[in-house]
Structures are given as C-alpha cells and as structure tokens.
Amino acid sequence: MAATRPLHPALVGPVKGRVVVPLARIVGMPGPTAGSAVPVGRARTLAQVYRRFGEVDAAGASPLYEHVAVALSESGEALRAIEAAPARKRHPTVILAALHDLALAGRAPALAAAYAAADGDAAAAAAIDTLLRMTGSVVAIAMRRRVRADETGRCAVLYPAIAEAARRAGANAVGLIDVGCSAGLNLNVDRVGITYSNGQSLGGPSSPVQLSCSIVGGRPIPALAIPEVIARVGVDLDPVDVTDADDARWLRACLWPGQPERAARLEAELALAAAAPPVLLQGDAVEVLPGAFARVPAGALPVVTTTWALSRFPLESRLRFLHRLDEAAAGRTVAWVSAEGVGVAPAIPTLGDRRASGHSIIGLAVFDGSALHAEAVGRCWSQGRFLAWLADF
Ligand SMILES: C[S@@+](CC[C@H](N)C(=O)[O-])C[C@H]1O[C@@H](n2cnc3c(N)ncnc32)[C@H](O)[C@@H]1O
C-alpha cells in the first residue's frame, strides 16, 4: 500500500475559490469541522416526538403516517413497546418503516390492507395492534436496518459533474465508484433520463427512470454525455443489495405509504438496477477503496462519487478518504464528484457559504498525478431537485 502523504492546509479547511495544489506540497493539518451540526434542543418525550412527526413531518406528505404517528403518540402501551428498542432506534421513521416492512412481508395483513385502502383510522389501529403483538419483530428489524432514502434524484446533479470530470481528464471511458452507496442507485447515473427546467436534457430519453430537476440561476449545465461506463462499484458499511428480496422490500418499506408516484419510481429504479447490478463492497470506505480502484480497468477514469455520505464519516476518516484518492492517483488520473453539505467534503471550496445553510456543494476534484484540481462546480438543494451550475466548461 502506498505511503500516506500528509495533506496541504488548503485541502482540509474551508476554502472559497478554486483549489489547485501540487500533490508534492501536501502537508499535514487538522481536519474540517463537523459540517451540518444538529442543534440540540430541549429534550422531547417520545409521545411529543411522535405527535410532532405526525402533525409536522408527515402532514401533507403522508396522511396515513400522520394518523398512525399521532395514534402512537396517544397510546401509552404503544410507546412502552417502542421503548423496547434502543433510544437511537425509536424514531418514527425507523419504527414506521419496520411496521411497513412487516406489512409488505405479509406478516401484518391488517396493516397492509389499511395502507392499501388509504384508511387512516384502520391503519392507526392496525399499527398499534401489530406493534403490541410483534414488538420483538419490530425491534429486531429496527436494530438490523438503517432507514434509507435511496433515490436516483441525485443523478440530476451527478450526471453533468461526472461528464465534466471525464472531459477534464480526457477520458473515453469511466469506472464509477460510489462511496456510501446504500443500494447503489447512483451507479445507474448514465442509464436514467433527466430533464432540466431550462429545457436541457441528459441521459436516456427512453429510460424507464425519468427525473426532473429545476435549474436555479441562468447558467446552463454542460451538455455532455457520460462516456462509456465499464465498471460500477458500490462501497458501504452496510450495502443494500437490490437483487435480494429482503433488501429490496426494506427499500420499499422506507417509502411512506400513500405516495404512489414515489413507489412507482422506486420500482423502476429497482428494475433498472437489478438488470445490471453493481459490484458491492462491504466495509469502511477507507479500508475498501483500494480494492474498489482495482476493479476499474486501466484505460478507464475512476470516478468516485459521494452523495451526502461524508457527514457520516468521523472527521479523521474524511481525510483518510482523501488520502486514499491521492494514493490511487499515484498511478492514474482519478476524479471525485461530491454532493455534500457545505464544508463537509475536504478540499472542496465552500464558496464562502455558511455551513448548515440548507444547501449542498457539488464538488469536482481531479487528481492528475502531479496536482489536485478541486472546484465547487455548483450548489444544489433537496438532494438534487434544484441545481445551480457555476463552473465554466
Ligand atoms: C446518509 S447515507 C447516504 C446514502 C446515499 N449516498 C444517498 O445519497 O442517499 C450514508 C451512507 O454512508 C454509509 N457509510 C457511513 N459510514 C461509512 C464508511 N465509513 N464507509 C462506507 N460507508 C459508510 C452508510 O452506511 C450509508 O449508507
């Protein structure tokens, strides 16, 4: 394994403009700050958490979850059952997904019927009944699983940045490595169709997965196609395998009931992914990345992508992740496309934006063996539903 070169100060603190650093000048520095820190408010009781989730988070988005969450908040028995789970697994998104999983698995037929009938009162009664009868199963699912929000919506921001990375590196073929990949849906970025609100479109117009994205500001996005993708590798501590029935059901369970458009899109995404599943490597990205690079054939540009993943890495791991890219670049050009909160991705300029300001920065870094070129090529909101492209091309 190549020796780790310490990082240049410009790579680890927030930087405003474009960064070009000779890799030979890379020296050590402490890491970036925590990114989007979550303010700690007054502690709420579990009942208050469930009521608020129902009345604020679910209201409008899923009337069924609004009913169910409020009913749970008012049932002492249900709240005691939820307390059988460890504190970090008691959140409504986890418990409701676990109940939904049991319904989809045919183990809670009354709940499944109530969801199918969009009957909020029946769903609330069935959810409480299921929770009380099957507390152990609900808790076991909650403990085993992480709530997923896999959506190819991220592809609307990834697509132009990956195509631009390939252009800058002069690559005719790429190998995609998605870090913190969850189910690896980002790895189908070249197989979806994307329509932008400014009239531009990218990807496959006849793909079963069609996305839309609103362009903010007047700049167009690069009208470039991603070159041939010859490797697709996902890296995650706990990857989700779309070809595994239980894993695929869990992705469905994480959707809120009563949202048929999202459900239909997930089905199309799962079918697309299952038709040519990526290689999934399980483990800490810092450990697994060398093996991921090894799966990208010589002649193809390895393009590492991270979408809202690095905030889950301890600060030191973010720097070690950057070192891994640097090490891989000793033998070939490597690109990294990121969509992360402001200041979360080391080396990527923050444009002077405040951390935790509600949007994310799209970073493009090319490690070309002699230098690292790191640039913030855009801002995005709502995990890729809105995009402001900033870079020249
Ligand atoms: C918030 S999710 C983001 C998932 C996906 N990229 C997206 O855009 O929805 C963070 C993902 O990073 C993974 N993860 C966290 N720490 C990791 C690590 N050290 N190495 C690899 N994956 C990690 C988690 O398992 C999880 O799937």
Coordinates of C-alpha atoms and ligand atoms in Angstrom, one line a residue:
M1 CA 0.0 0.0 0.0
A2 CA 1.4 3.5 -0.9
A3 CA 2.6 5.7 2.0
T4 CA 0.0 8.3 3.0
R5 CA 1.1 11.8 2.1
P6 CA 0.0 14.4 4.7
L7 CA -2.5 16.9 3.3
H8 CA -1.9 20.5 2.3
P9 CA -3.7 23.0 4.5
A10 CA -5.9 24.1 1.6
L11 CA -7.4 20.7 1.4
V12 CA -8.7 20.4 4.9
G13 CA -10.1 23.7 5.9
P14 CA -13.0 25.5 4.2
V15 CA -11.7 27.3 1.1
K16 CA -13.6 29.7 -1.1
G17 CA -12.3 29.6 -4.6
R18 CA -10.8 27.0 -7.0
V19 CA -8.0 25.0 -5.5
V20 CA -5.0 23.7 -7.4
V21 CA -2.4 22.1 -5.1
P22 CA 0.8 20.4 -6.3
L23 CA 0.5 17.0 -4.7
A24 CA 4.2 17.1 -3.8
R25 CA 3.4 20.1 -1.5
I26 CA 0.7 18.3 0.5
V27 CA 1.4 18.8 4.3
G28 CA -0.4 17.9 7.5
M29 CA -3.3 19.9 9.1
P30 CA -6.2 19.2 11.4
G31 CA -9.4 18.2 9.8
P32 CA -12.5 20.1 8.7
T33 CA -15.2 20.9 11.2
A34 CA -18.2 18.8 11.6
G35 CA -20.3 20.2 8.8
S36 CA -24.0 20.2 9.4
A37 CA -24.1 20.1 13.1
V38 CA -27.5 19.3 14.6
P39 CA -28.5 21.8 17.2
V40 CA -29.6 20.1 20.4
G41 CA -33.0 21.4 21.5
R42 CA -35.0 20.8 24.7
A43 CA -35.4 17.1 25.1
R44 CA -38.9 15.9 23.9
T45 CA -40.8 13.0 25.3
L46 CA -41.3 10.1 22.9
A47 CA -45.0 11.0 22.8
Q48 CA -44.1 14.5 21.7
V49 CA -41.7 13.2 19.1
Y50 CA -44.4 11.0 17.5
R51 CA -47.0 13.7 17.7
R52 CA -44.7 16.3 16.1
F53 CA -43.7 13.8 13.4
G54 CA -47.3 13.1 12.6
E55 CA -48.5 16.7 12.7
V56 CA -45.5 18.4 11.1
D57 CA -43.3 16.0 9.1
A58 CA -46.0 13.6 7.8
A59 CA -48.8 16.0 7.4
G60 CA -49.4 16.7 3.8
A61 CA -46.8 14.2 2.6
S62 CA -48.5 11.0 4.0
P63 CA -51.9 11.4 5.7
L64 CA -51.6 7.7 6.6
Y65 CA -48.4 8.3 8.6
E66 CA -49.9 11.4 10.1
H67 CA -52.8 9.3 11.5
V68 CA -50.5 6.4 12.6
A69 CA -47.9 8.6 14.3
V70 CA -50.4 10.7 16.2
A71 CA -52.3 7.5 17.3
L72 CA -49.0 6.0 18.6
S73 CA -48.2 9.2 20.4
E74 CA -51.5 8.8 22.3
S75 CA -51.1 5.2 23.2
G76 CA -49.2 4.5 26.4
E77 CA -48.9 0.8 25.5
A78 CA -47.5 1.6 22.1
L79 CA -45.0 4.0 23.4
R80 CA -43.8 1.4 26.0
A81 CA -43.4 -1.1 23.2
I82 CA -41.3 1.4 21.2
E83 CA -39.2 1.8 24.3
A84 CA -38.1 -1.8 23.9
A85 CA -35.9 -0.5 21.1
P86 CA -32.6 1.2 21.9
A87 CA -33.0 5.0 22.1
R88 CA -31.4 5.6 18.7
K89 CA -33.9 3.3 17.1
R90 CA -37.1 4.7 18.5
H91 CA -37.5 7.5 15.9
P92 CA -40.8 7.3 14.0
T93 CA -39.1 6.9 10.6
V94 CA -37.4 3.7 11.9
I95 CA -40.4 2.2 13.8
L96 CA -42.9 3.1 11.0
A97 CA -40.6 1.6 8.4
A98 CA -40.2 -1.6 10.5
L99 CA -44.0 -1.9 10.7
H100 CA -44.3 -1.2 7.0
D101 CA -41.8 -3.9 6.3
L102 CA -43.9 -6.4 8.3
A103 CA -46.9 -5.3 6.3
L104 CA -45.1 -5.8 2.9
A105 CA -43.8 -9.2 4.0
G106 CA -47.3 -10.4 4.6
R107 CA -46.8 -10.6 8.4
A108 CA -49.2 -7.8 9.3
P109 CA -52.1 -8.2 6.8
A110 CA -54.5 -5.8 8.6
L111 CA -51.9 -3.0 8.4
A112 CA -51.2 -3.9 4.7
A113 CA -54.9 -3.8 3.9
A114 CA -55.4 -0.4 5.7
Y115 CA -52.4 1.1 3.9
A116 CA -53.8 -0.2 0.6
A117 CA -57.2 1.2 1.3
A118 CA -55.7 4.5 2.4
D119 CA -57.8 4.2 5.6
G120 CA -56.0 6.3 8.3
D121 CA -58.1 5.1 11.2
A122 CA -57.8 1.4 10.3
A123 CA -54.0 1.9 9.8
A124 CA -53.6 3.5 13.2
A125 CA -55.5 0.7 14.9
A126 CA -53.6 -2.0 12.9
A127 CA -50.2 -0.3 13.6
I128 CA -50.8 -0.3 17.4
D129 CA -52.0 -3.9 17.3
T130 CA -49.0 -5.0 15.2
L131 CA -46.6 -3.2 17.5
L132 CA -48.1 -4.8 20.6
R133 CA -48.3 -8.3 19.2
M134 CA -45.0 -8.3 17.3
T135 CA -42.8 -6.0 19.5
G136 CA -39.8 -8.3 19.2
S137 CA -40.0 -8.4 15.4
V138 CA -40.4 -4.6 15.1
V139 CA -37.4 -4.0 17.3
A140 CA -35.3 -6.7 15.5
I141 CA -36.0 -5.0 12.2
A142 CA -35.3 -1.6 13.6
M143 CA -32.0 -2.8 15.1
R144 CA -30.9 -4.6 11.9
R145 CA -31.7 -1.8 9.4
R146 CA -30.9 1.8 8.7
V147 CA -33.6 4.0 7.2
R148 CA -32.8 4.5 3.5
A149 CA -33.7 7.4 1.3
D150 CA -32.3 6.0 -1.9
E151 CA -33.4 7.9 -5.0
T152 CA -31.9 8.5 -8.3
G153 CA -32.8 12.2 -7.9
R154 CA -29.1 12.6 -7.0
C155 CA -28.3 11.7 -10.6
A156 CA -29.5 15.1 -11.8
V157 CA -26.5 16.7 -10.1
L158 CA -24.1 13.8 -10.6
Y159 CA -24.6 13.4 -14.3
P160 CA -23.2 16.8 -15.5
A161 CA -20.4 16.7 -13.0
I162 CA -19.3 13.2 -14.0
A163 CA -19.4 14.1 -17.7
E164 CA -17.4 17.3 -16.9
A165 CA -14.9 15.2 -14.9
A166 CA -14.4 12.9 -17.9
R167 CA -14.0 15.9 -20.2
R168 CA -11.4 17.5 -18.0
A169 CA -9.5 14.2 -17.7
G170 CA -9.8 13.5 -21.4
A171 CA -11.4 10.1 -20.6
N172 CA -13.3 8.0 -23.1
A173 CA -14.4 5.5 -20.5
V174 CA -15.1 5.7 -16.8
G175 CA -15.4 3.3 -13.8
L176 CA -17.9 4.6 -11.2
I177 CA -17.2 4.0 -7.5
D178 CA -20.0 5.2 -5.3
V179 CA -18.9 5.6 -1.7
G180 CA -21.6 5.3 1.0
C181 CA -23.6 3.8 -1.8
S182 CA -26.5 2.3 0.2
A183 CA -28.3 0.4 -2.7
G184 CA -26.0 1.8 -5.3
L185 CA -28.7 3.6 -7.3
N186 CA -26.2 6.4 -8.1
L187 CA -24.3 3.9 -10.2
N188 CA -27.1 4.0 -12.8
V189 CA -26.5 7.6 -13.4
D190 CA -25.8 7.1 -17.1
R191 CA -28.9 4.9 -17.5
V192 CA -31.6 7.4 -16.4
G193 CA -33.1 10.3 -18.3
I194 CA -33.0 13.8 -16.8
T195 CA -35.0 16.8 -17.9
Y196 CA -33.9 20.2 -16.6
S197 CA -36.3 23.1 -16.2
N198 CA -34.2 25.2 -18.6
G199 CA -35.0 22.8 -21.5
Q200 CA -31.8 20.8 -21.4
S201 CA -31.9 17.1 -21.1
L202 CA -29.2 14.4 -20.4
G203 CA -29.1 10.7 -20.3
G204 CA -31.6 8.3 -21.9
P205 CA -34.9 9.7 -23.1
S206 CA -36.4 6.2 -23.3
S207 CA -35.1 5.1 -19.9
P208 CA -37.8 3.7 -17.6
V209 CA -36.4 6.1 -14.9
Q210 CA -37.1 9.7 -15.8
L211 CA -36.1 12.5 -13.5
S212 CA -36.6 16.2 -13.5
C213 CA -34.6 18.9 -11.9
S214 CA -35.1 22.7 -11.6
I215 CA -32.3 24.9 -12.6
V216 CA -31.6 27.8 -10.4
G217 CA -29.9 30.9 -12.0
G218 CA -29.2 31.4 -15.6
R219 CA -26.2 29.2 -16.2
P220 CA -26.7 26.1 -18.4
I221 CA -25.2 22.8 -17.4
P222 CA -22.6 21.1 -19.6
A223 CA -24.4 19.3 -22.4
L224 CA -22.0 16.4 -22.4
A225 CA -22.8 12.7 -22.3
I226 CA -21.1 10.5 -19.7
P227 CA -18.7 8.3 -21.7
E228 CA -19.0 4.5 -21.6
V229 CA -19.2 3.2 -18.1
I230 CA -17.2 0.0 -17.8
A231 CA -17.2 -0.6 -14.1
R232 CA -19.8 0.1 -11.4
V233 CA -18.7 -0.5 -7.8
G234 CA -20.6 0.5 -4.6
V235 CA -18.9 0.8 -1.2
D236 CA -20.8 0.9 2.0
L237 CA -20.6 -0.2 5.6
D238 CA -24.0 -1.8 5.1
P239 CA -24.8 -2.0 1.4
V240 CA -28.3 -2.8 0.2
D241 CA -28.5 -5.5 -2.5
V242 CA -31.4 -4.8 -4.8
T243 CA -31.3 -8.4 -6.0
D244 CA -32.1 -9.6 -2.5
A245 CA -35.8 -9.8 -1.8
D246 CA -35.5 -8.7 1.9
D247 CA -33.2 -5.8 1.0
A248 CA -35.5 -4.6 -1.8
R249 CA -38.5 -4.9 0.5
W250 CA -36.7 -2.8 3.0
L251 CA -36.2 0.0 0.4
R252 CA -40.0 -0.2 -0.3
A253 CA -40.7 -0.1 3.4
C254 CA -38.7 3.1 3.8
L255 CA -41.1 4.9 1.5
W256 CA -44.1 6.4 3.2
P257 CA -47.4 4.8 2.2
G258 CA -49.8 6.7 0.1
Q259 CA -47.2 8.1 -2.3
P260 CA -47.9 6.1 -5.5
E261 CA -45.6 8.2 -7.7
R262 CA -42.6 7.6 -5.5
A263 CA -43.4 3.9 -5.2
A264 CA -43.7 3.6 -9.0
R265 CA -40.4 5.4 -9.4
L266 CA -38.7 3.1 -6.9
E267 CA -40.0 0.1 -8.7
A268 CA -38.5 1.4 -12.0
E269 CA -35.2 2.2 -10.2
L270 CA -35.0 -1.3 -8.7
A271 CA -35.7 -3.0 -12.0
L272 CA -33.1 -0.8 -13.7
A273 CA -30.5 -1.6 -11.0
A274 CA -31.4 -5.3 -10.8
A275 CA -30.9 -5.7 -14.6
A276 CA -27.2 -5.0 -14.2
P277 CA -26.3 -5.0 -10.5
P278 CA -23.2 -3.2 -9.4
V279 CA -20.4 -4.9 -7.5
L280 CA -21.0 -4.1 -3.8
L281 CA -18.0 -4.0 -1.4
Q282 CA -19.0 -4.0 2.2
G283 CA -16.8 -2.2 4.7
D284 CA -15.3 1.1 5.8
A285 CA -14.6 3.1 2.7
V286 CA -11.1 3.9 3.8
E287 CA -10.2 0.2 4.0
V288 CA -12.2 -0.9 0.9
L289 CA -11.3 1.9 -1.6
P290 CA -8.0 0.3 -2.8
G291 CA -10.0 -2.8 -3.8
A292 CA -12.6 -0.7 -5.5
F293 CA -10.0 1.1 -7.6
A294 CA -8.5 -2.3 -8.5
R295 CA -11.9 -3.1 -10.2
V296 CA -11.7 -0.2 -12.6
P297 CA -9.7 -1.4 -15.6
A298 CA -6.7 0.5 -16.8
G299 CA -7.7 2.9 -19.5
A300 CA -10.9 4.0 -17.7
L301 CA -11.0 7.0 -15.5
P302 CA -12.1 6.0 -11.9
V303 CA -14.8 8.5 -10.8
V304 CA -15.5 8.3 -7.1
T305 CA -18.9 9.7 -6.1
T306 CA -20.1 10.6 -2.7
T307 CA -23.6 12.0 -2.1
W308 CA -24.5 13.1 1.5
A309 CA -22.3 10.3 2.8
L310 CA -19.2 12.0 4.2
S311 CA -21.0 13.7 7.0
R312 CA -21.4 10.1 8.4
F313 CA -17.7 9.7 8.5
P314 CA -15.7 10.7 11.5
L315 CA -13.6 13.8 10.6
E316 CA -10.4 11.9 10.5
S317 CA -11.9 9.3 8.1
R318 CA -12.8 12.1 5.7
L319 CA -9.1 13.0 5.5
R320 CA -8.1 9.4 5.2
F321 CA -10.6 9.0 2.4
L322 CA -8.9 11.9 0.6
H323 CA -5.6 10.3 1.2
R324 CA -6.9 7.1 -0.5
L325 CA -7.8 9.1 -3.6
D326 CA -4.4 10.7 -3.6
E327 CA -2.7 7.3 -3.3
A328 CA -4.8 5.9 -6.2
A329 CA -3.7 8.9 -8.2
A330 CA -0.1 7.9 -7.9
G331 CA -0.6 5.5 -10.8
R332 CA -3.5 7.0 -12.8
T333 CA -5.8 10.1 -13.0
V334 CA -8.6 9.9 -10.5
A335 CA -11.8 12.1 -10.3
W336 CA -14.1 12.7 -7.3
V337 CA -17.5 14.1 -7.6
S338 CA -19.2 15.1 -4.4
A339 CA -22.6 16.4 -3.3
E340 CA -22.2 17.1 0.4
G341 CA -23.2 19.8 2.9
V342 CA -21.2 23.0 2.9
G343 CA -17.7 22.3 4.3
V344 CA -18.2 18.6 4.7
A345 CA -16.1 17.4 1.7
P346 CA -12.5 18.1 2.5
A347 CA -10.6 20.1 -0.2
I348 CA -13.8 21.2 -1.9
P349 CA -14.3 25.0 -1.8
T350 CA -17.2 26.3 0.2
L351 CA -17.7 29.5 -1.9
G352 CA -17.9 31.3 1.4
D353 CA -21.3 29.8 2.1
R354 CA -22.2 29.1 5.7
R355 CA -22.3 25.6 7.0
A356 CA -25.7 24.0 7.6
S357 CA -27.2 26.6 5.4
G358 CA -29.7 24.2 3.8
H359 CA -28.0 23.6 0.5
S360 CA -25.1 21.4 -0.6
I361 CA -22.0 22.0 -2.7
I362 CA -21.3 19.9 -5.8
G363 CA -17.5 19.3 -5.8
L364 CA -15.3 18.2 -8.7
A365 CA -11.8 17.2 -7.9
V366 CA -9.3 15.7 -10.4
F367 CA -6.2 14.2 -9.1
D368 CA -4.0 14.0 -12.1
G369 CA -0.8 12.6 -10.6
S370 CA 1.0 15.9 -10.2
A371 CA -1.7 18.1 -8.8
L372 CA -5.2 18.2 -7.4
H373 CA -7.7 20.5 -9.1
A374 CA -10.6 20.9 -6.7
E375 CA -13.6 23.1 -7.6
A376 CA -17.1 23.8 -6.4
V377 CA -19.0 23.4 -9.7
G378 CA -22.5 24.0 -8.3
R379 CA -24.9 24.3 -5.5
C380 CA -27.9 22.0 -5.0
W381 CA -31.0 21.8 -2.8
S382 CA -33.3 19.0 -1.8
Q383 CA -30.9 16.2 -2.7
G384 CA -30.7 17.2 -6.3
R385 CA -34.2 18.5 -7.1
F386 CA -32.7 22.0 -7.6
L387 CA -29.4 22.7 -9.2
A388 CA -27.3 25.9 -9.8
W389 CA -24.4 25.1 -12.0
L390 CA -21.5 27.5 -11.5
A391 CA -18.5 26.2 -13.4
D392 CA -17.1 27.2 -16.7
F393 CA -16.9 24.4 -19.2
Ligands
LIG1 C1 -26.8 9.3 4.6 S1 -26.5 7.8 3.8 C2 -26.3 8.4 2.1 C3 -26.6 7.3 1.1 C4 -26.6 7.7 -0.3 N1 -25.2 8.1 -0.8 C5 -27.6 8.8 -0.6 O1 -27.2 9.8 -1.3 O2 -28.7 8.7 -0.2 C6 -24.8 7.5 4.3 C7 -24.3 6.1 3.8 O3 -22.9 6.0 4.1 C8 -22.6 4.8 4.6 N2 -21.4 4.9 5.4 C9 -21.3 5.6 6.6 N3 -20.0 5.5 7.0 C10 -19.3 4.8 6.1 C11 -18.0 4.3 6.0 N4 -17.1 4.6 6.9 N5 -17.6 3.6 4.9 C12 -18.5 3.3 4.0 N6 -19.8 3.7 4.0 C13 -20.2 4.4 5.1 C14 -23.9 4.4 5.4 O4 -24.0 3.0 5.6 C15 -25.0 5.0 4.5 O5 -25.4 4.0 3.5

